[in-house]
Amino acid sequence: MGEETLVAMPLAPHHHQARLDALPHHLAPTPPQPPPGPIAADKGEEEGDHRRPADGVDGEPPAQVPRSVTPPGLAAVAGAGEDGDVYYARKMLQGVVLRPPPHLPQPEAPPGLARGHSTPAPHDYAAEEEDEEEQQQKKKRPVERSASANSAGTIVDDVVSIGRFFRDRRDVLSSAITRRISSLKESSSPPSAKAAAVDTYGVQEIHLPNVKVTVRLKDAIAAADAAEDDDVVGYSFSGGHIKGRVSFFSRSGCRDCAAVRAFFRQSGLPYVEINLDVFPEREAELASRAGAAARVPQIFLNEKLLGGLVVLNSLRNSGEFERRVRDLAGRRCPDSAPRVPVYGFDVDEAAAGGGKGEEAAEDAMVGIVRVLRHRLPIQDRFVRVKLVKNCFSGTDMVDGIVNHLDCSRKKAVEIGKELARKHFIHHVFRENDFEDGTQNLYRFLEHDPAVPKYYNFRGSTNDGEPKPAAAAGQRMTRIMLAILEAYASDDRRHLDYSRIAASEEFRRYANLVEELQRADMTKLPTEERLPFFLNLHNAMAIHAVIRVGQPGAVDRRPFFSDFQYVVGGHPYSLAAIRNGILRANRRQPYTLAKPFGSNDRRLELAQRRANPLVHFALCDATRSSPIVRFYTTQGVEPELRHAAREFFLHGGVEIDLESRTVHLTRIIKWYSADFGQDRDILRWLLNYLDPTKAGLLTHLLKDGGPINISYMNYDWSLNV
């Protein structure tokens, strides 16, 4: 009953008794055996029904009986042996899926799925009267339908069809790429235009929807292979092409080296400079190549020694130098030539001269420190209405030392003071070195909350034995001078910060300043403190530009206050160095508090009096600031006077005699406490002006008339 109810479609009344034998064998009733006559009559009536309208009964009008009308297209498919409705009803009961009649829309398989190959509907309903065996074979034939996971065979068809789909897509993409490349080759543009379409490296980019194809032309590949065989980049020098290498050894601050460098730059001749102050491990190589008594500069053409500045000038005047450089055009640079410095390889300075260096020795107290870092109860504590983070008490540390070394508490206190003196630990308020007791709180240097602001602190404390601050300062000065000579303009007014950041010199500087974390600054001689902090300030300004950017016109705190180094266990910012150390702890402009408190240990390093010349020695990486300089220990005072004269000569002061106005740099206004009153400032300026400006200012001061002082606008743009 359930299967019969599935065929719920309207049929004509005269079809209700027709073709019941088409039902499945287990559902079809046994038909009675009608006599031959009625069968013929019924057939005639049935045929008559198809030829004309049915007549009424007893003369009555014919009844309007709904009937199934076979469309012309269906008649061509099913044939005349059986009505279309009965045919489809019977096939549905048999579980056969057929296409709709041709006059209706035909279903399409989803893209990418296989379709089975089925036999179309029979053209004659009489063909369905075949024997049972042939009928079963027809049922086994594939039916036209979308493949599904209902059968194993269908799954196989799906895999095959998916593979065919991807192959088709691949063929389409390959054809598109081929057509695009062909169109490029067959383009009618002139050769010059075609050459312009290809960049310097011989790479042509082809853009397709959702696909980017990069094609290297054969000529470019051949050129690259040839260049790889030569193993050197060619350069032009006075119209020539150089494949060799010109290199010279130098030192920072050497005038002869500066002359050689200037000649190479003006000639457009590429060169490799090996600065022995940056790469001290190369001194042994220079001695072996040029002799132990050789002095820089020493110039090499490939592996051959040319000589110093005197030899270079002689060859230049005779034209011999250019001829020797042209000889390098056909020569590949041999491996025996001085090698190019490699980025990222450190060699200890002990290797200079001896060739054998050892790693920096660890501090003698490191073993105790490592044990205490793991055993002390480090936690946050609330004291003096403040939350102090990552600290421990003096008692905790003394107990830890006693348990580890099995010593007396007095000995443990002495060890604690030594750790504080070496800046492994410090008081949370920096009030004392070390004392026993539960109220005295301390923390390790790496646990300081301000560590994210320390840009010479990378993750952990430098546990090596700290070098003397004087030696570290001298090496820092030599490296920074090498950076200026290589990456600054000749007048030092403009710096290439991007090249500085990627240089080996700056990488070594960043490693060097890490050694200042625990340096004992109290051992730095008094006469060396001024140049040390002048150089540290200017080096930090370059580092700050690279790490945090240029000082803003409005908010300058990230540059001047938040960017810090930890030096000798104490933090130093650009503002702290200028106002706290170099200006003898004077208030910063537009602030009320002094940089250092009365108990601040950094006051021991501050200058005893403010020297106004330091303002023209400090560079803050802006166009209106003094140019960047680095100062020596022996000649810092004359170098400061020279820096002031250079600053006032190049726009630091302007005098308008007609309006009796002196235009001064705004630096003098900001730090007027260091210069005195207006008349005192003008008299002080006379010592650092060129003769022309000094004469004009002297005339204004002596004629007794009023003098107007105006301050120029400050240009905060970067000196890049």
XYZ file of C-alpha atoms in Angstrom:
720
model
C 0.000 0.000 0.000
C 2.865 2.303 0.857
C 4.497 1.808 -2.529
C 1.226 2.421 -4.372
C 0.661 5.705 -2.609
C 3.987 6.986 -3.983
C 2.361 7.262 -7.447
C 0.026 10.136 -6.625
C -0.501 11.692 -10.030
C -3.787 12.333 -11.858
C -4.615 9.911 -14.631
C -7.398 9.939 -17.142
C -10.478 7.870 -16.078
C -10.165 5.523 -18.967
C -6.648 4.682 -17.862
C -7.540 3.481 -14.387
C -7.912 -0.079 -15.653
C -5.080 -0.022 -18.144
C -1.743 -1.793 -17.993
C -1.876 -3.085 -14.434
C 0.487 -5.841 -15.513
C 3.216 -3.225 -15.628
C 3.326 -3.132 -11.816
C 6.067 -5.064 -10.062
C 5.509 -8.780 -10.021
C 4.866 -9.026 -6.301
C 2.229 -6.215 -6.427
C 0.480 -6.712 -9.757
C -2.857 -8.595 -9.484
C -3.591 -11.542 -11.732
C -5.574 -10.162 -14.650
C -8.787 -11.997 -15.681
C -9.008 -13.691 -19.059
C -11.417 -11.561 -21.079
C -13.087 -12.935 -24.189
C -11.609 -11.932 -27.528
C -14.577 -9.893 -28.595
C -14.702 -7.358 -25.870
C -11.007 -6.968 -26.091
C -11.308 -5.971 -29.696
C -14.210 -3.737 -28.870
C -12.417 -2.121 -26.050
C -9.448 -1.599 -28.276
C -11.599 -0.039 -30.882
C -13.188 2.245 -28.321
C -9.807 3.099 -26.964
C -8.548 3.945 -30.398
C -11.701 5.913 -31.000
C -11.086 7.947 -27.910
C -7.852 9.068 -29.438
C -9.409 9.980 -32.760
C -12.493 11.957 -31.710
C -14.306 13.340 -28.701
C -16.384 10.905 -26.679
C -20.097 10.894 -27.473
C -22.697 11.387 -24.827
C -24.800 8.606 -23.409
C -28.435 8.457 -24.494
C -28.111 11.636 -26.436
C -26.889 13.656 -23.452
C -24.085 16.133 -23.912
C -20.634 14.671 -23.462
C -19.239 14.886 -19.958
C -16.151 17.023 -19.326
C -13.775 14.334 -18.099
C -10.174 15.293 -17.263
C -7.765 13.332 -19.299
C -4.060 13.078 -19.844
C -2.878 14.667 -23.052
C 0.407 13.352 -24.387
C 2.531 16.210 -25.714
C 3.981 15.791 -29.169
C 7.529 15.521 -27.805
C 6.560 12.757 -25.421
C 4.918 10.798 -28.205
C 8.200 10.722 -30.025
C 9.928 9.367 -26.950
C 7.421 6.900 -25.581
C 5.786 5.836 -28.802
C 2.142 5.059 -29.460
C 2.022 1.826 -27.530
C 1.410 3.386 -24.115
C 0.195 6.693 -22.721
C 2.908 9.026 -21.196
C 1.355 9.280 -17.712
C 1.036 5.531 -17.373
C 4.563 5.044 -18.644
C 6.125 7.404 -16.115
C 3.974 6.089 -13.265
C 5.023 2.556 -14.001
C 8.707 3.507 -14.241
C 8.552 5.380 -10.928
C 7.042 2.333 -9.212
C 9.894 0.266 -10.634
C 12.486 2.685 -9.105
C 13.774 3.886 -12.456
C 14.892 7.505 -12.791
C 14.358 9.001 -16.244
C 14.901 12.349 -17.872
C 11.913 14.667 -18.060
C 10.125 14.886 -21.393
C 12.136 16.747 -24.055
C 9.813 19.779 -24.010
C 10.659 20.404 -20.318
C 13.943 21.850 -18.916
C 16.572 19.173 -18.568
C 18.530 18.808 -15.251
C 22.264 19.443 -15.266
C 24.848 17.838 -13.048
C 26.685 20.079 -10.529
C 30.029 21.235 -11.918
C 32.886 18.876 -11.223
C 30.768 15.761 -10.621
C 30.567 12.789 -12.918
C 27.386 11.839 -14.657
C 26.481 8.285 -15.425
C 25.723 7.251 -18.971
C 22.125 6.037 -19.130
C 19.924 4.731 -21.839
C 17.271 7.201 -22.917
C 13.622 6.445 -22.579
C 12.490 3.877 -25.109
C 11.009 5.142 -28.349
C 8.277 2.581 -28.237
C 6.393 1.443 -25.192
C 6.165 -1.964 -26.815
C 9.898 -2.399 -26.268
C 9.171 -2.618 -22.529
C 7.458 -5.987 -23.160
C 10.756 -7.809 -23.424
C 11.415 -10.900 -21.412
C 12.296 -10.786 -17.732
C 15.999 -11.486 -18.225
C 16.442 -8.613 -20.628
C 14.403 -6.377 -18.305
C 16.738 -7.136 -15.413
C 19.760 -6.251 -17.550
C 18.217 -2.906 -18.366
C 17.702 -2.249 -14.677
C 21.410 -2.831 -14.119
C 22.366 -0.263 -16.733
C 23.711 3.090 -15.364
C 21.056 5.684 -14.962
C 21.747 9.303 -15.841
C 22.028 11.026 -12.475
C 24.520 13.028 -10.397
C 27.071 10.807 -8.780
C 26.736 10.425 -5.037
C 28.318 8.498 -2.200
C 25.584 5.865 -2.237
C 27.744 3.362 -4.091
C 31.417 2.457 -4.373
C 31.375 2.831 -8.128
C 30.039 6.341 -7.816
C 32.899 7.275 -5.426
C 35.424 6.078 -7.969
C 33.673 8.171 -10.616
C 33.878 11.206 -8.273
C 37.639 10.804 -7.832
C 38.135 10.469 -11.558
C 35.953 13.473 -12.298
C 37.720 15.640 -9.682
C 41.084 14.753 -11.186
C 39.739 15.565 -14.623
C 38.489 18.910 -13.291
C 41.899 19.919 -11.947
C 43.593 18.804 -15.156
C 41.209 20.954 -17.148
C 41.911 23.966 -14.919
C 45.631 23.371 -15.261
C 45.369 23.245 -19.022
C 43.389 26.474 -19.045
C 45.971 28.245 -16.859
C 48.867 26.926 -18.974
C 47.155 28.114 -22.129
C 46.594 31.566 -20.638
C 50.242 31.875 -19.603
C 51.413 30.682 -23.016
C 49.174 33.177 -24.813
C 50.400 35.982 -22.553
C 54.059 35.175 -23.154
C 53.453 34.837 -26.868
C 51.737 38.212 -26.956
C 54.760 39.767 -25.210
C 57.161 38.277 -27.727
C 55.023 39.201 -30.726
C 54.252 42.718 -29.525
C 54.620 45.320 -32.202
C 56.209 47.865 -29.840
C 59.665 49.165 -30.836
C 62.743 47.530 -29.306
C 63.333 50.498 -27.045
C 59.877 50.171 -25.561
C 60.369 46.452 -25.035
C 63.615 47.067 -23.246
C 61.927 49.613 -21.033
C 59.300 47.069 -20.026
C 61.953 44.804 -18.515
C 63.582 46.039 -15.358
C 67.266 46.132 -14.564
C 67.328 42.565 -13.377
C 65.715 41.083 -16.504
C 62.547 39.985 -14.729
C 59.130 40.316 -16.342
C 55.982 40.095 -14.205
C 52.779 38.724 -15.692
C 49.568 39.318 -13.775
C 46.601 36.970 -14.242
C 43.421 36.746 -12.174
C 44.401 35.326 -8.772
C 47.783 34.291 -10.193
C 51.131 36.107 -10.303
C 53.779 34.606 -12.576
C 57.388 35.818 -12.588
C 59.362 34.895 -15.672
C 63.113 35.315 -15.958
C 64.217 35.797 -19.525
C 66.988 33.614 -20.897
C 69.273 36.580 -21.513
C 68.942 37.643 -17.887
C 69.709 34.114 -16.673
C 72.800 33.966 -18.862
C 73.959 37.360 -17.597
C 73.442 36.277 -13.995
C 75.426 33.092 -14.582
C 78.255 35.092 -16.117
C 78.272 37.463 -13.157
C 78.322 34.501 -10.773
C 81.302 33.064 -12.596
C 83.129 36.353 -12.248
C 82.139 36.423 -8.551
C 82.387 40.214 -8.460
C 80.202 43.182 -9.260
C 81.392 45.526 -11.985
C 81.704 49.246 -11.437
C 82.457 52.163 -13.694
C 85.497 54.364 -13.112
C 86.221 57.145 -15.641
C 84.348 55.229 -18.281
C 85.902 51.848 -17.430
C 84.421 48.675 -15.967
C 86.116 47.310 -12.837
C 85.729 43.734 -11.699
C 88.463 43.798 -9.096
C 88.391 45.233 -5.584
C 89.928 48.378 -4.113
C 90.350 48.242 -0.335
C 92.271 50.153 2.291
C 92.953 49.894 6.016
C 92.127 52.931 8.159
C 91.546 54.242 11.656
C 88.943 56.606 13.089
C 89.938 60.279 13.133
C 92.930 59.788 10.805
C 93.386 62.769 8.461
C 95.272 60.786 5.816
C 92.522 58.156 5.849
C 89.922 60.905 5.421
C 91.850 62.231 2.382
C 91.939 58.760 0.769
C 88.241 58.273 1.471
C 87.362 61.670 -0.031
C 89.349 60.892 -3.201
C 87.584 57.586 -3.721
C 84.181 59.187 -3.225
C 84.879 62.080 -5.614
C 86.207 59.691 -8.264
C 83.167 57.421 -8.041
C 85.468 54.495 -7.340
C 83.888 51.882 -5.055
C 86.068 50.731 -2.217
C 86.100 48.561 0.887
C 87.255 50.259 4.077
C 88.605 48.148 6.929
C 88.677 50.322 10.045
C 91.048 48.829 12.584
C 89.269 50.629 15.421
C 86.088 48.751 14.517
C 87.811 45.506 13.504
C 90.869 45.279 15.776
C 91.309 41.621 14.864
C 92.490 42.724 11.382
C 95.637 44.443 12.700
C 97.611 41.206 12.429
C 96.561 40.857 8.804
C 97.757 44.390 8.007
C 101.089 43.711 9.688
C 101.581 40.539 7.652
C 100.718 42.252 4.356
C 102.417 45.637 4.770
C 104.948 45.070 7.540
C 104.834 45.556 11.265
C 105.841 49.236 10.969
C 103.164 50.095 8.406
C 100.801 52.902 9.313
C 97.348 53.558 7.967
C 96.134 54.201 5.372
C 97.324 51.216 3.333
C 95.661 50.775 -0.080
C 95.316 47.457 -1.914
C 94.323 46.766 -5.529
C 93.046 43.217 -5.290
C 95.853 41.416 -3.417
C 98.621 43.874 -4.382
C 99.755 46.555 -1.945
C 99.700 50.034 -3.439
C 100.862 52.083 -0.434
C 99.700 55.071 1.581
C 98.515 58.588 0.836
C 101.892 59.790 -0.481
C 102.069 56.971 -3.034
C 98.455 57.577 -4.038
C 99.067 61.282 -4.705
C 102.151 60.479 -6.759
C 100.300 57.946 -8.916
C 97.360 60.307 -9.352
C 99.550 63.119 -10.635
C 101.245 60.853 -13.163
C 98.058 59.129 -14.309
C 99.465 55.779 -13.279
C 96.740 55.140 -10.708
C 93.954 55.161 -13.275
C 95.952 52.861 -15.524
C 96.394 50.376 -12.667
C 92.718 50.537 -11.850
C 91.878 49.806 -15.488
C 94.035 46.703 -15.287
C 91.483 45.352 -12.793
C 88.771 45.344 -15.483
C 89.609 41.884 -16.775
C 90.789 40.405 -13.493
C 88.682 38.543 -11.047
C 89.387 39.429 -7.405
C 91.376 36.500 -5.985
C 90.777 34.931 -2.616
C 94.141 36.171 -1.409
C 92.939 39.804 -1.447
C 91.888 41.437 1.860
C 88.467 40.047 2.581
C 85.391 42.196 3.031
C 84.286 42.552 6.686
C 81.416 40.186 7.391
C 78.366 41.302 9.370
C 77.604 39.462 12.594
C 80.956 37.935 13.579
C 82.525 39.117 16.820
C 86.167 38.603 17.705
C 87.434 39.587 21.112
C 89.824 42.526 21.177
C 92.444 40.275 22.724
C 92.733 38.756 19.242
C 94.234 41.981 17.906
C 97.909 41.353 17.319
C 97.981 37.841 18.731
C 95.295 36.219 16.666
C 94.005 34.245 19.646
C 91.255 35.714 21.708
C 89.287 34.264 24.562
C 85.709 34.863 25.568
C 85.099 37.539 28.160
C 85.692 36.156 31.624
C 82.677 35.810 33.872
C 82.417 37.801 37.056
C 83.650 35.986 40.147
C 80.283 36.492 41.869
C 78.208 35.033 39.030
C 78.005 31.582 40.607
C 76.437 32.946 43.795
C 74.098 35.201 41.808
C 72.770 32.320 39.726
C 71.960 30.307 42.840
C 70.221 33.266 44.501
C 68.139 33.986 41.417
C 66.511 30.576 41.804
C 66.287 30.322 45.596
C 65.228 33.763 46.822
C 61.476 34.362 47.370
C 60.992 37.120 44.768
C 57.526 38.647 45.080
C 55.556 41.896 45.111
C 55.346 43.739 48.439
C 53.399 46.755 49.676
C 55.604 49.294 51.453
C 55.398 53.057 52.025
C 51.979 53.173 50.377
C 53.580 51.781 47.226
C 53.480 48.424 45.498
C 57.058 47.286 44.983
C 57.368 44.507 42.412
C 59.843 41.643 42.082
C 61.743 42.247 45.303
C 63.174 40.351 48.259
C 64.283 41.395 51.720
C 67.832 41.666 53.016
C 67.104 38.865 55.482
C 66.030 36.541 52.660
C 69.280 37.165 50.820
C 71.473 36.686 53.880
C 69.710 33.397 54.657
C 70.205 32.240 51.084
C 73.924 33.030 51.126
C 74.393 31.319 54.529
C 72.629 28.156 53.341
C 74.554 28.059 50.061
C 78.067 28.850 51.318
C 77.672 27.623 54.913
C 79.169 30.857 56.263
C 78.349 33.322 59.027
C 75.749 36.043 58.650
C 78.460 38.713 58.847
C 80.247 37.155 55.896
C 76.918 36.894 54.056
C 76.281 40.632 54.571
C 79.707 41.425 53.115
C 78.925 39.279 50.080
C 75.602 41.096 49.700
C 77.395 44.465 49.703
C 79.801 43.208 47.057
C 76.865 42.141 44.876
C 75.346 45.594 45.280
C 78.669 47.289 44.468
C 78.894 45.248 41.267
C 75.293 46.237 40.454
C 73.823 42.731 40.407
C 71.246 44.000 42.928
C 70.100 47.407 44.132
C 67.778 48.872 46.752
C 64.250 49.368 45.435
C 64.477 53.090 46.388
C 68.279 53.221 45.868
C 68.823 54.347 49.478
C 71.726 52.092 50.522
C 74.051 49.441 49.218
C 72.957 46.441 51.279
C 71.800 45.828 54.843
C 70.341 42.877 56.667
C 66.708 43.160 57.758
C 63.161 42.490 56.642
C 62.381 46.173 55.970
C 65.227 46.591 53.471
C 63.940 45.524 50.059
C 66.156 44.801 47.058
C 65.761 43.482 43.535
C 67.976 42.090 40.820
C 68.911 44.478 38.022
C 66.963 42.494 35.421
C 63.802 42.727 37.575
C 63.692 46.539 37.496
C 60.250 47.670 36.202
C 62.008 50.204 33.940
C 63.913 47.512 32.035
C 61.719 47.946 28.890
C 63.095 51.493 28.650
C 66.731 50.342 28.830
C 67.814 50.031 25.210
C 71.246 48.650 26.102
C 69.599 45.814 28.052
C 68.493 42.800 26.016
C 66.712 40.241 28.141
C 69.265 39.588 30.870
C 72.089 41.189 32.787
C 75.561 41.074 31.322
C 77.229 38.637 33.728
C 80.706 39.128 32.295
C 83.405 40.941 34.185
C 82.691 44.625 33.410
C 85.430 46.506 31.589
C 86.684 49.845 32.923
C 84.358 52.672 31.980
C 87.239 54.697 30.511
C 88.217 51.895 28.108
C 84.593 51.319 27.095
C 84.146 55.056 26.480
C 87.226 55.292 24.268
C 86.180 52.318 22.156
C 82.652 53.722 21.886
C 84.103 57.017 20.599
C 86.218 55.272 17.954
C 83.281 53.210 16.687
C 80.980 56.241 16.489
C 83.658 58.235 14.625
C 83.876 55.378 12.131
C 80.098 55.511 11.699
C 80.202 59.247 10.977
C 83.041 58.884 8.497
C 81.172 56.166 6.613
C 77.510 57.242 6.795
C 77.428 61.025 7.332
C 77.834 63.897 4.906
C 81.166 65.665 4.766
C 79.894 68.531 6.940
C 78.284 66.039 9.408
C 74.945 67.819 9.101
C 73.111 64.867 7.562
C 73.202 61.201 8.553
C 72.010 58.094 6.717
C 70.215 56.394 9.613
C 68.990 53.432 7.578
C 72.523 52.459 6.554
C 73.791 53.060 10.073
C 71.165 50.702 11.488
C 72.224 47.939 9.063
C 75.969 48.399 9.506
C 78.456 46.181 11.301
C 79.805 49.246 13.098
C 76.464 49.966 14.750
C 75.967 46.308 15.667
C 79.282 46.336 17.479
C 78.371 49.598 19.181
C 75.111 48.046 20.445
C 77.081 45.121 21.878
C 79.602 47.471 23.464
C 77.083 49.593 25.374
C 75.725 46.441 27.013
C 79.010 46.286 28.894
C 78.099 49.579 30.582
C 75.261 47.977 32.561
C 77.429 47.135 35.580
C 80.455 49.336 34.907
C 81.911 51.021 37.988
C 81.474 54.676 37.063
C 83.082 55.895 40.303
C 86.456 54.762 38.935
C 86.095 56.979 35.874
C 88.619 59.834 36.243
C 87.089 63.244 36.803
C 88.691 64.793 33.710
C 87.240 62.025 31.528
C 83.642 62.317 32.732
C 82.788 65.329 30.578
C 83.840 63.799 27.228
C 82.402 60.423 28.266
C 78.895 61.787 28.816
C 79.079 64.153 25.819
C 79.851 61.204 23.560
C 77.319 58.961 25.278
C 74.588 61.580 24.731
C 75.317 61.960 21.008
C 75.570 58.197 20.491
C 72.270 57.666 22.319
C 70.614 60.282 20.090
C 71.559 58.279 16.983
C 70.380 55.064 18.657
C 67.106 56.731 19.693
C 66.342 57.813 16.119
C 66.867 54.244 14.922
C 64.751 52.670 17.661
C 61.982 55.192 18.538
C 62.118 57.742 15.715
C 62.808 61.442 15.583
C 61.780 63.820 18.399
C 58.248 65.084 17.922
C 57.332 68.734 17.619
C 54.799 68.395 20.479
C 55.454 65.259 22.510
C 59.194 64.793 22.882
C 59.112 62.621 25.991
C 59.657 59.269 24.177
C 62.874 60.627 22.682
C 64.386 62.666 25.510
C 63.057 60.901 28.632
C 61.775 57.399 27.864
C 64.755 56.242 25.805
C 67.330 55.206 28.412
C 70.554 53.313 29.006
C 71.405 51.612 32.278
C 74.974 52.665 33.075
C 76.645 51.551 36.266
C 73.352 50.192 37.583
C 71.524 53.538 37.136
C 69.228 54.732 34.336
C 70.272 57.627 32.109
C 68.095 59.385 29.539
C 69.117 62.163 27.152
C 67.468 64.693 29.476
C 69.183 63.234 32.544
C 72.609 63.436 30.911
C 72.146 67.014 29.717
C 70.474 68.492 32.787
C 71.628 66.196 35.567
C 75.229 65.434 34.600
C 76.442 68.147 32.207
C 74.468 71.102 33.653
C 75.308 70.271 37.277
C 71.785 68.995 38.113
C 69.832 72.039 36.946
C 66.120 72.016 36.194
C 65.015 71.153 32.702
C 63.197 73.982 30.871
C 59.529 74.300 31.871
C 59.884 71.912 34.819
C 60.049 72.457 38.579
C 61.993 69.447 39.869
C 65.667 68.742 39.433
C 66.695 65.576 37.580
C 68.439 63.980 40.588
C 67.331 63.994 44.202
C 69.606 64.859 47.081
C 70.378 61.177 47.802
C 70.824 60.128 44.167
C 74.119 58.347 43.628
C 74.375 59.841 40.123
C 75.192 63.225 41.676
C 78.720 61.915 42.231
C 79.244 62.022 38.455
C 77.654 65.438 37.811
C 79.760 68.420 36.779
C 80.539 70.897 39.543
C 79.394 73.886 37.476
C 77.433 74.393 34.298
C 79.480 75.090 31.190
C 77.351 76.875 28.551
C 79.545 75.480 25.775
C 78.065 71.990 26.248
C 74.833 73.155 24.612
C 76.677 73.530 21.303
C 78.272 70.101 21.641
C 75.066 68.095 22.158
C 73.174 66.918 19.083
C 69.512 65.912 19.332
C 69.239 64.723 15.678
C 67.339 67.823 14.484
C 68.270 70.350 11.825
C 68.503 73.262 14.261
C 70.721 71.435 16.758
C 74.530 71.471 16.595
C 76.089 68.903 14.298
C 76.992 65.535 15.766
C 80.521 65.340 17.134
C 82.555 63.087 19.391
C 85.195 64.442 21.719
C 88.563 63.259 22.954
C 89.741 63.137 26.527
C 92.864 65.225 25.967
C 91.374 68.111 23.971
C 87.769 68.415 25.074
C 87.961 72.112 26.050
C 89.350 73.436 22.749
C 87.002 71.083 20.890
C 84.033 72.618 22.741
C 85.117 76.138 21.776
C 85.529 75.065 18.167
C 82.062 73.492 18.167
C 80.526 76.752 19.458
C 82.270 78.825 16.762
C 81.090 76.437 14.052
C 77.527 76.590 15.337
C 77.367 80.410 15.399
C 79.074 80.617 12.022
C 76.372 78.505 10.338
C 73.195 80.240 11.445
C 73.319 80.141 15.219
C 73.247 83.962 15.371
C 72.290 86.716 12.917
C 72.773 90.472 13.433
C 70.581 93.113 11.799
C 72.399 96.424 12.208
C 69.611 98.541 10.735
C 66.943 97.370 13.176
C 69.511 96.866 15.971
C 68.281 93.302 16.438
C 70.311 90.232 17.312
C 68.639 86.954 16.269
C 69.756 84.102 18.524
C 69.178 80.378 18.572
C 66.335 79.301 20.781
C 68.744 77.061 22.721
C 69.993 80.171 24.525
C 66.445 81.085 25.517
C 65.658 77.620 26.868
C 68.828 77.481 28.950
C 69.142 81.168 29.757
C 70.101 80.305 33.350
C 73.444 79.056 32.014
C 74.178 82.251 30.010
C 73.076 85.129 32.240
C 71.228 88.365 31.380
C 70.788 89.770 27.877
C 73.868 92.024 27.898
C 75.919 89.238 29.462
C 74.821 86.847 26.700
C 75.901 89.301 23.984
C 79.297 89.905 25.578
C 79.808 86.164 25.951
C 78.972 85.689 22.255
C 81.816 87.981 21.166
C 84.330 85.232 22.001
C 82.800 82.766 19.495
C 81.742 84.932 16.513
C 83.553 85.337 13.234
C 85.204 88.770 12.689
C 82.317 90.208 10.661
C 79.581 89.376 13.143
C 81.834 90.245 16.068
C 82.427 93.731 14.623
C 78.716 94.386 14.157
C 77.865 93.231 17.656
C 80.690 95.293 19.153
C 79.339 98.403 17.420
C 75.876 97.799 18.886
C 77.242 97.266 22.378
C 79.434 100.372 22.432
C 77.129 103.014 20.936
C 74.919 102.959 24.008
C 71.665 102.404 22.122
C 69.048 99.743 22.838
C 69.577 96.263 21.436
C 66.699 93.969 20.612
C 67.127 90.225 21.050
C 64.952 87.888 19.010
C 64.963 84.095 19.137
C 64.696 82.103 15.938
C 62.261 79.256 15.417
C 63.626 75.795 16.086
C 63.486 73.262 13.236
C 62.548 69.878 14.745
C 62.844 67.971 11.457
C 65.304 65.093 11.335
C 68.862 65.711 10.146
C 68.620 62.886 7.656
